[in-house]
PDB file of C-alpha atoms and ligand atoms in Angstrom:
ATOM      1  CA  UNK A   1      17.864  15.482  13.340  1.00 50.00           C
ATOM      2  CA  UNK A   2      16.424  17.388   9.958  1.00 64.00           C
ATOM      3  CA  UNK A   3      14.329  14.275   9.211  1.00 72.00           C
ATOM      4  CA  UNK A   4      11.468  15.066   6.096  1.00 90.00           C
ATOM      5  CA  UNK A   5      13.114  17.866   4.985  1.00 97.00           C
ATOM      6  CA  UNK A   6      11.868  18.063   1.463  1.00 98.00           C
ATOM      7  CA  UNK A   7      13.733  19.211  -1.954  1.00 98.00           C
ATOM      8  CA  UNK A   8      11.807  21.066  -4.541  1.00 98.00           C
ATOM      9  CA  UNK A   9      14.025  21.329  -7.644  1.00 98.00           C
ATOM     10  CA  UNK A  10      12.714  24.825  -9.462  1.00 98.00           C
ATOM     11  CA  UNK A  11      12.986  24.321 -13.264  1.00 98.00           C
ATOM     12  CA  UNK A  12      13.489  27.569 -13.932  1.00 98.00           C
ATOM     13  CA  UNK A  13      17.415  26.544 -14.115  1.00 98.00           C
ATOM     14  CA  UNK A  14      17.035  23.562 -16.296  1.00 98.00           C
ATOM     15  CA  UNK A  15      17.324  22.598 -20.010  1.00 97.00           C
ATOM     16  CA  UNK A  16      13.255  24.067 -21.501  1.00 96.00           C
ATOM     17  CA  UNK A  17      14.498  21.970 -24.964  1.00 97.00           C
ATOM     18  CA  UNK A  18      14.784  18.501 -22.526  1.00 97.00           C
ATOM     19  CA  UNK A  19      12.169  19.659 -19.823  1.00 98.00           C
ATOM     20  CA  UNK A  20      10.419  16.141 -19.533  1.00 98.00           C
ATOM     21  CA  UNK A  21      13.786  14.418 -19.371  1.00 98.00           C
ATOM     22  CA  UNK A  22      14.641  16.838 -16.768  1.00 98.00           C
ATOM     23  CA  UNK A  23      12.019  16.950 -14.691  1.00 98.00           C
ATOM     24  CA  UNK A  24      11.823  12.618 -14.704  1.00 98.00           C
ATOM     25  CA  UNK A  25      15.471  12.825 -14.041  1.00 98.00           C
ATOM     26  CA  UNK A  26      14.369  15.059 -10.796  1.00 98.00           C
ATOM     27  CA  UNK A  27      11.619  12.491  -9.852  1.00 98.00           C
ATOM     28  CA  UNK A  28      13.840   9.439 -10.092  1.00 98.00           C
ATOM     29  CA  UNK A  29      16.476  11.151  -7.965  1.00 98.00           C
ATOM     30  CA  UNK A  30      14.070  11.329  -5.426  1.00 97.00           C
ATOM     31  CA  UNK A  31      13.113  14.620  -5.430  1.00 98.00           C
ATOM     32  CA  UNK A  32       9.939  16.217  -3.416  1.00 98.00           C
ATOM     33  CA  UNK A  33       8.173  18.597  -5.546  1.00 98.00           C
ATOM     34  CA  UNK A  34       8.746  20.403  -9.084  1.00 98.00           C
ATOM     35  CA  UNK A  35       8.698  24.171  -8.171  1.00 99.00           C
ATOM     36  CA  UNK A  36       7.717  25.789 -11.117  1.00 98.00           C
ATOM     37  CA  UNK A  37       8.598  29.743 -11.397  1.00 98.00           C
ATOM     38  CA  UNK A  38       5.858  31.606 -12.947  1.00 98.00           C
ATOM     39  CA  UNK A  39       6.996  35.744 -14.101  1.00 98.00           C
ATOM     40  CA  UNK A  40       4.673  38.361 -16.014  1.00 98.00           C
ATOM     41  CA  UNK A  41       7.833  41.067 -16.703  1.00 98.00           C
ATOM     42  CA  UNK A  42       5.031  43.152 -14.447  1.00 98.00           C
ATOM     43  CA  UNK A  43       5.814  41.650 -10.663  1.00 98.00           C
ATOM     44  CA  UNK A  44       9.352  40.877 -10.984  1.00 98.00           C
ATOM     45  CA  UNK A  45      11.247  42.051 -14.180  1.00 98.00           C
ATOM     46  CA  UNK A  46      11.524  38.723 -15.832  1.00 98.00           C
ATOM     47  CA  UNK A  47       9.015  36.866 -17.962  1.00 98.00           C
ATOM     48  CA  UNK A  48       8.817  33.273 -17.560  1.00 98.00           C
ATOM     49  CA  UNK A  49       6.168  30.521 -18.575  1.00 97.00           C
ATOM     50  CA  UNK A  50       2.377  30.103 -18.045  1.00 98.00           C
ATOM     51  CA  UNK A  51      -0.102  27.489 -18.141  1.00 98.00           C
ATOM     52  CA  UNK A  52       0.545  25.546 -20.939  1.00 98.00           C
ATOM     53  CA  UNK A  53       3.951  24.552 -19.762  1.00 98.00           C
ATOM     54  CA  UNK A  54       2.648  23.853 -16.337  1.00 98.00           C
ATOM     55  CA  UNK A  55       0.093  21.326 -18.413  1.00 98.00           C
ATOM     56  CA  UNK A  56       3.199  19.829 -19.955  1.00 98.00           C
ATOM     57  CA  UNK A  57       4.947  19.127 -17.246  1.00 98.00           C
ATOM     58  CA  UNK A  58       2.268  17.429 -15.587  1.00 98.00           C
ATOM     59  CA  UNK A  59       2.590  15.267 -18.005  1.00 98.00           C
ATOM     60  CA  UNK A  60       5.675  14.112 -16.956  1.00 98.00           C
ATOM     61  CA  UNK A  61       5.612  13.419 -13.560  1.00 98.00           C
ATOM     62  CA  UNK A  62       3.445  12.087 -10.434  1.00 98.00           C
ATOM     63  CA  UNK A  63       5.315  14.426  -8.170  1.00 98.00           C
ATOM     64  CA  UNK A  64       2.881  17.370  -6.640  1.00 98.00           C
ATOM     65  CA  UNK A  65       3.500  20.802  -8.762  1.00 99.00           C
ATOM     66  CA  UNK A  66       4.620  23.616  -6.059  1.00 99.00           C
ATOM     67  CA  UNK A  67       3.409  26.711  -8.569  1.00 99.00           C
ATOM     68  CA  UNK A  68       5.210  30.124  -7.628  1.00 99.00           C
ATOM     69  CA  UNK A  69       2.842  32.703  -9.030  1.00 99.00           C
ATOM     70  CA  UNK A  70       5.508  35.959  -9.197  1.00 99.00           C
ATOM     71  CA  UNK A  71       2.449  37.768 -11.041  1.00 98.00           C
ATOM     72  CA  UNK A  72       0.444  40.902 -10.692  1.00 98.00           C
ATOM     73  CA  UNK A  73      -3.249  40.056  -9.673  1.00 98.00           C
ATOM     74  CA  UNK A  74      -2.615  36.407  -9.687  1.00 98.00           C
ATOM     75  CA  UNK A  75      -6.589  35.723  -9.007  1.00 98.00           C
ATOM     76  CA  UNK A  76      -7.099  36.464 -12.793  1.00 98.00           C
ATOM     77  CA  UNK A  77      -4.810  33.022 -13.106  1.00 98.00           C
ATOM     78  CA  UNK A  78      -5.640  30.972 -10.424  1.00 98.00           C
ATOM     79  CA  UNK A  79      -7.983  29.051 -12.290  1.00 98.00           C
ATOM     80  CA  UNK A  80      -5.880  28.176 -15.356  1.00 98.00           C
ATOM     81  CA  UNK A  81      -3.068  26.915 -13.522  1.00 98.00           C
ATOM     82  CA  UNK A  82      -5.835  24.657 -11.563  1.00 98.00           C
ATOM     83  CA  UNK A  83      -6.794  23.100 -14.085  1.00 98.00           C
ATOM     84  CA  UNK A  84      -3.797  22.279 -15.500  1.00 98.00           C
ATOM     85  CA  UNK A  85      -2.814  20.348 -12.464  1.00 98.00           C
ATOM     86  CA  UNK A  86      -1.025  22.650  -9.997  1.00 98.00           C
ATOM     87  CA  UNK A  87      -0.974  20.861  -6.337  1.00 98.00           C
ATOM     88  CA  UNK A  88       0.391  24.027  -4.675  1.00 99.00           C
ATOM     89  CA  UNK A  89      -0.344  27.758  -5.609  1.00 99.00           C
ATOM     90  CA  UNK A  90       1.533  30.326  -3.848  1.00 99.00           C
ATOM     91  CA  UNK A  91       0.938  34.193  -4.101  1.00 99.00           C
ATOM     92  CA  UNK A  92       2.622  37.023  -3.340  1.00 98.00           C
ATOM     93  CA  UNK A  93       0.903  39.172  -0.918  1.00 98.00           C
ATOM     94  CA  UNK A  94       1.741  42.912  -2.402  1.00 98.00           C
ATOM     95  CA  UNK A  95       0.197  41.409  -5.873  1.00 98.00           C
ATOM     96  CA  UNK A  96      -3.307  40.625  -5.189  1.00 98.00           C
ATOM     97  CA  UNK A  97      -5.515  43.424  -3.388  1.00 97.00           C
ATOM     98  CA  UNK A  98      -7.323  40.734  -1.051  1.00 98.00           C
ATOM     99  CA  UNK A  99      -4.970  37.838   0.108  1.00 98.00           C
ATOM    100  CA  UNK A 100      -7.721  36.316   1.780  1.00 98.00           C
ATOM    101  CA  UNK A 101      -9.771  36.236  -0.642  1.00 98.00           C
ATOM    102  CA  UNK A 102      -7.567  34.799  -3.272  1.00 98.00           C
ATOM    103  CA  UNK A 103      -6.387  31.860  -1.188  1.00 99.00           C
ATOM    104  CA  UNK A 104      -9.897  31.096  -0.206  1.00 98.00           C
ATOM    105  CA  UNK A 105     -10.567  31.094  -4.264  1.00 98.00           C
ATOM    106  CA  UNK A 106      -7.331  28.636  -4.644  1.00 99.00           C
ATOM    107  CA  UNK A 107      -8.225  26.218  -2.101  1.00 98.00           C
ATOM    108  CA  UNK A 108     -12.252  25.947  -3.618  1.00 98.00           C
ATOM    109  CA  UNK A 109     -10.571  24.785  -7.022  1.00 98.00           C
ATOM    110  CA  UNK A 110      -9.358  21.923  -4.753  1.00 98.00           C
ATOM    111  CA  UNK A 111      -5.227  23.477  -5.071  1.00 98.00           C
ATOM    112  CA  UNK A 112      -3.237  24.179  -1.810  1.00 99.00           C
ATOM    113  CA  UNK A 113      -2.539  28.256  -1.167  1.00 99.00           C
ATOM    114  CA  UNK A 114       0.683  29.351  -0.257  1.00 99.00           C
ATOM    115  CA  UNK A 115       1.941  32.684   0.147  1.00 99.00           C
ATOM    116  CA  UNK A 116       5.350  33.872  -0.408  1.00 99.00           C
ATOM    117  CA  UNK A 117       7.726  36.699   1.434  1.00 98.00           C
ATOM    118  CA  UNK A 118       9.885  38.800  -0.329  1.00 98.00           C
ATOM    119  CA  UNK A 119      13.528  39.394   1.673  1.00 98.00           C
ATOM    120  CA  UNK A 120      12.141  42.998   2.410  1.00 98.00           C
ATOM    121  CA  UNK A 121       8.561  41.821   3.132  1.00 98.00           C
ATOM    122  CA  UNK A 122       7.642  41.587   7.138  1.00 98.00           C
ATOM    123  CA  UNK A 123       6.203  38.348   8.290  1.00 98.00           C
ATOM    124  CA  UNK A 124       3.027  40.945   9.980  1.00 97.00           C
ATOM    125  CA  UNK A 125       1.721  40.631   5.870  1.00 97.00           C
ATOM    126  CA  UNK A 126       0.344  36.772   5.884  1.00 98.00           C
ATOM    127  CA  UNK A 127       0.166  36.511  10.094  1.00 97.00           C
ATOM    128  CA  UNK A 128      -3.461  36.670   9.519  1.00 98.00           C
ATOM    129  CA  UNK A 129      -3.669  34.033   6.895  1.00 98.00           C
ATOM    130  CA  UNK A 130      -1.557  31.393   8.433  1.00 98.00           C
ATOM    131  CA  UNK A 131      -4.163  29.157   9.651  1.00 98.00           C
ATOM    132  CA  UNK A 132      -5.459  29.560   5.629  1.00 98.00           C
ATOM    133  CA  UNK A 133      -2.134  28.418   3.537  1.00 99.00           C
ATOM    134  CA  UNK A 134      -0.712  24.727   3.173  1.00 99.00           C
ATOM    135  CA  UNK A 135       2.718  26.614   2.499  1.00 99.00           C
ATOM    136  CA  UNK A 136       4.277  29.271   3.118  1.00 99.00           C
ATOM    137  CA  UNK A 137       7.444  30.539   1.077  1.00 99.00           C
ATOM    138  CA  UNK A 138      10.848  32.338   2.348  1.00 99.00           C
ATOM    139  CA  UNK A 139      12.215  34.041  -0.652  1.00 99.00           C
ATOM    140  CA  UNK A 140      16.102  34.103   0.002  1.00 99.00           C
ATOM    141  CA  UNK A 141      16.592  36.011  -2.966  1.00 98.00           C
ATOM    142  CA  UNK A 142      15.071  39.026  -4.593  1.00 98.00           C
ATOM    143  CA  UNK A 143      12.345  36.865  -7.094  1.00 98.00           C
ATOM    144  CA  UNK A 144      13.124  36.948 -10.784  1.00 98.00           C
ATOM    145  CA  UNK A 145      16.054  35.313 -11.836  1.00 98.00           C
ATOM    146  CA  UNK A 146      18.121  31.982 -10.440  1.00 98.00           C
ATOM    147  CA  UNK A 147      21.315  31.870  -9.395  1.00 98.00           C
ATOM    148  CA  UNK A 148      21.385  35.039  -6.920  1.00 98.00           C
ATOM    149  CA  UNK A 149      23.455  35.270  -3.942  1.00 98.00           C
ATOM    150  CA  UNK A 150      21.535  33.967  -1.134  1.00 98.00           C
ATOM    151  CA  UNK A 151      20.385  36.976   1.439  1.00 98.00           C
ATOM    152  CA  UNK A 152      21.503  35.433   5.101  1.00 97.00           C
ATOM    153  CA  UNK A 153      19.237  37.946   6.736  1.00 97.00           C
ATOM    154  CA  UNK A 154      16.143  36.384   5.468  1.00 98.00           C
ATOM    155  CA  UNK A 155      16.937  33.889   8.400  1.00 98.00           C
ATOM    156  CA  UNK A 156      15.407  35.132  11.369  1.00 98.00           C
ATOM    157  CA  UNK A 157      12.338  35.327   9.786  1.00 98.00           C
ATOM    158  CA  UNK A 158      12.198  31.942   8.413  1.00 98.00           C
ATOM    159  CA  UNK A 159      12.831  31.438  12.158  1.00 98.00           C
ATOM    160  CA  UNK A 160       9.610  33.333  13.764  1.00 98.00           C
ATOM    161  CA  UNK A 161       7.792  31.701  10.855  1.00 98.00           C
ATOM    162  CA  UNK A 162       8.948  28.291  12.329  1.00 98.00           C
ATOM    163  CA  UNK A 163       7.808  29.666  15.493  1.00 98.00           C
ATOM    164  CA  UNK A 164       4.566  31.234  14.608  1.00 98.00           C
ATOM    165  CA  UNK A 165       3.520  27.910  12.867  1.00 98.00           C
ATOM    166  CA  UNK A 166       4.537  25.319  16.282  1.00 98.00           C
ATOM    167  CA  UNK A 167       2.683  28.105  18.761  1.00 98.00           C
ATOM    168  CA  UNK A 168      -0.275  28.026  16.655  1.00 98.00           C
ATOM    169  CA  UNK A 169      -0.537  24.320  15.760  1.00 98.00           C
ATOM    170  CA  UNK A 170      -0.225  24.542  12.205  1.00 98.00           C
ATOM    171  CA  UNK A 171       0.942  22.518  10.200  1.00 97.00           C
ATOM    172  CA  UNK A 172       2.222  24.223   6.382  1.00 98.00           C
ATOM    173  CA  UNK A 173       5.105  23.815   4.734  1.00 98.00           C
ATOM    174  CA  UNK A 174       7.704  26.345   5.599  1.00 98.00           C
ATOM    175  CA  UNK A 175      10.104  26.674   2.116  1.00 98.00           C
ATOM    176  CA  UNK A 176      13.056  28.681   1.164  1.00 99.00           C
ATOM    177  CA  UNK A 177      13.557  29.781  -2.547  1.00 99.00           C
ATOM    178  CA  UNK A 178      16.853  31.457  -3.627  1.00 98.00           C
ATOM    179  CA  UNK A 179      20.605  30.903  -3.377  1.00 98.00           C
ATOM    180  CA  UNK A 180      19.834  27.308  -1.690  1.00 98.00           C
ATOM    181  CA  UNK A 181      23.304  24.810  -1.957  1.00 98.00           C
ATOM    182  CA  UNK A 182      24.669  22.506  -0.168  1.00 98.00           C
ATOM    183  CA  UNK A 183      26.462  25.614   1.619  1.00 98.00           C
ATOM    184  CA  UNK A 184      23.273  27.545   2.538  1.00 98.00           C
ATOM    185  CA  UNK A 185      20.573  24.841   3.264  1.00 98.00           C
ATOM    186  CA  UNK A 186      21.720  23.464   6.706  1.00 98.00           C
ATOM    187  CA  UNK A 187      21.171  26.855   8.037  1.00 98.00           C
ATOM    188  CA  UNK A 188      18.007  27.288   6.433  1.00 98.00           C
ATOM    189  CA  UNK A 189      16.941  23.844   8.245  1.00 98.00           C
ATOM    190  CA  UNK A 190      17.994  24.975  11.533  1.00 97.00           C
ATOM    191  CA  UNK A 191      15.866  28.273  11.013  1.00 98.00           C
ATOM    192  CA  UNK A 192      13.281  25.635  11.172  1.00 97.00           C
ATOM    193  CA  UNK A 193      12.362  25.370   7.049  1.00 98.00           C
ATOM    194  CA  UNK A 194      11.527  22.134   5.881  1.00 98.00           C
ATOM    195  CA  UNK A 195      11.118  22.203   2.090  1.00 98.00           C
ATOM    196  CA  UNK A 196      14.589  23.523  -0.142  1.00 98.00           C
ATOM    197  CA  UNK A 197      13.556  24.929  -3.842  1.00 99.00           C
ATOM    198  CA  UNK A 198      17.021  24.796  -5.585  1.00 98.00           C
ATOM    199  CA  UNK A 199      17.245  25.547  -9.166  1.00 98.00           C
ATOM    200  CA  UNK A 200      21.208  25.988 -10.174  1.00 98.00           C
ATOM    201  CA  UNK A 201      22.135  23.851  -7.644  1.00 98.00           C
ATOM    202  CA  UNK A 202      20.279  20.820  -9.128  1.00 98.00           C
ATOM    203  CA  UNK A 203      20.452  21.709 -12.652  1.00 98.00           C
ATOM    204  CA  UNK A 204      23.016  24.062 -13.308  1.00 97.00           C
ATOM    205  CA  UNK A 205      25.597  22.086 -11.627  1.00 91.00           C
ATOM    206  CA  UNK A 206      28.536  19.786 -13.277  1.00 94.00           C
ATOM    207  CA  UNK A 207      27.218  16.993 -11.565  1.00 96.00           C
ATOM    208  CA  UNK A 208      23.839  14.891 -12.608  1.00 97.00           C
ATOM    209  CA  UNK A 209      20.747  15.882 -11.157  1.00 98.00           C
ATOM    210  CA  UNK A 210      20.462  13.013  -8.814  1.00 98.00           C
ATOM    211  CA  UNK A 211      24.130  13.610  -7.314  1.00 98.00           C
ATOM    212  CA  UNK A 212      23.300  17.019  -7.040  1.00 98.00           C
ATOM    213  CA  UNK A 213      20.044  16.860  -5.140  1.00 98.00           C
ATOM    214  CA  UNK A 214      21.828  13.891  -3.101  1.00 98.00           C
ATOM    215  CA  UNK A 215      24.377  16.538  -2.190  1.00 98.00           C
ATOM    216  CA  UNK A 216      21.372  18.716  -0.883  1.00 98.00           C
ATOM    217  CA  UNK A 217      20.189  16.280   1.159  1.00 97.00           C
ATOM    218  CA  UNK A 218      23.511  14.694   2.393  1.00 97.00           C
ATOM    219  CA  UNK A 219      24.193  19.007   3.320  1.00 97.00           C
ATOM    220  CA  UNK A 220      21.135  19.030   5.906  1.00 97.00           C
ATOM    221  CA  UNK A 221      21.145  15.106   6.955  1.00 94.00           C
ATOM    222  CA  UNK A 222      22.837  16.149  10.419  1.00 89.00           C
ATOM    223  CA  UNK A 223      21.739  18.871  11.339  1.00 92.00           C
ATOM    224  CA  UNK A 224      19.414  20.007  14.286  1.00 77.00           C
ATOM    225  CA  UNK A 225      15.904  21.134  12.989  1.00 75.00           C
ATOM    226  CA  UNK A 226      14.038  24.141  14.629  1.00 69.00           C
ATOM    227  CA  UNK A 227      10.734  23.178  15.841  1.00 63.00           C
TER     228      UNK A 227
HETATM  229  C1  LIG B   1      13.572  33.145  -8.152  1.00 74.94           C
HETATM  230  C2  LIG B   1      12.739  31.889  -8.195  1.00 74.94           C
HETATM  231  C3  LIG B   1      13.466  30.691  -7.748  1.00 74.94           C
HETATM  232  C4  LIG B   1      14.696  30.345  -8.557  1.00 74.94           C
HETATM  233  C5  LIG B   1      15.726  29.895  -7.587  1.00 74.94           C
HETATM  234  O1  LIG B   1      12.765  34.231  -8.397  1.00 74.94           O
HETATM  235  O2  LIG B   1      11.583  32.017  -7.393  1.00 74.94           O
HETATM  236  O3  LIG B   1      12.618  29.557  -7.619  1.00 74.94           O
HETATM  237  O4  LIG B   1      14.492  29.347  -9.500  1.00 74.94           O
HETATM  238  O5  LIG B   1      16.896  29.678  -8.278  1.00 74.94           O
HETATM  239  P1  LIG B   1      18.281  29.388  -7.555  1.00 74.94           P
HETATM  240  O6  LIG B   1      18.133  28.111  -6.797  1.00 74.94           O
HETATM  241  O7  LIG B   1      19.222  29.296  -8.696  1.00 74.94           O
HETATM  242  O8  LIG B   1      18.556  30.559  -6.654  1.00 74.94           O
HETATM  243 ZN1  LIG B   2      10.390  30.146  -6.978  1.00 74.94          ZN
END
């Protein structure tokens, strides 16, 4: 049974003039992690927020900060969003010249490295750094904007990821990011994924925040995990 499957609300969908409120809301409905999208209008075509909201919304909560650097040469950042309190960093292989390198660099500021797979990028990218990340991040949408249709054939290779991970004795978080409702996330959790970013379908939705991550979680609570 999907036991510890995780839900990492991504606040790139919520209300930036109540952002504390929302994000408590999110930790008192039990959720996981805050996912927080960063864009540089350079790596994906929208710009988002940097640092100083990161700094903010540490702030508000206890919950770890799952970071999603969508950024061109996110090494030049790595440190900034370190010290404001990031838990997780995750990069996107094609936007930093040495992956290696730059996960080595996030890990010595004492953050967890995670890197992230675009629906067209091939898991052969971040084989080689598996052993080296504490996460590593499906994208079940093309990254830049929330509430895109969820890409089904990102699947299979949340699937070898699952695999790859067991065979090899490691133990990061595999996460989906994009599209993820109460429709899409029990397949995602039989692919073998154990941590659900959701941004319109926590905050976006008519219901509160904790009903709708309960709804997440109530989606996934019988189904058979992968792995
Ligand atoms: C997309 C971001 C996602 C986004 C997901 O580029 O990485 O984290 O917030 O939003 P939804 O859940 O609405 O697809
Ligand atoms: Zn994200």
């Amino acid at each position: 049974m999907a036991e510890g499957i995780k839900v990492a609300p991504s606040i790139l969908s919520a209300d930036y003039l109540r952002l504390g409120e929302q994000v408590r809301e999110a930790e008192a409905a039990g959720a996981d992690y805050i996912h927080v999208d960063v864009m540089d209008g350079h790596f994906v075509p929208n710009i988002t927020i940097g640092p100083v909201v990161v700094e903010a919304i540490r702030r508000a909560t206890r919950l770890p900060l799952d970071v999603h650097l969508m950024i061109e040469e996110p090494e030049r950042h790595i440190e900034a969003f370190a010290k404001v309190g990031a838990s997780f960093l995750t990069v996107h292989p094609e936007a930093t010249q040495q992956v290696h390198r730059t996960i080595a660099s996030i890990r010595k500021l004492g953050v967890g490295p995670g890197v992230a797979l675009n629906p067209g990028t091939p898991v052969s990218l971040v084989e080689d750094v598996l052993a080296d990340v504490d996460l590593v991040l499906v994208m079940s949408v093309d990254p830049g904007f929330g509430g895109q249709e969820f890409i089904e054939h990102v699947l299979p290779k949340a699937r070898r990821l699952r695999k790859l991970l067991d065979e090899r004795g490691l133990s990061a978080e595999l996460e989906i990011d994009g599209g993820i409702t109460p429709e899409t996330a029990p397949r995602c959790v039989e692919a073998g994924v154990r941590v659900l970013v959701a941004g319109t379908a926590v905050f976006k939705e008519p219901r509160s925040v904790a009903e709708s991550i309960a709804a997440l979680r109530q989606s996934v609570a019988g189904v058979v995990a992968a792995g």
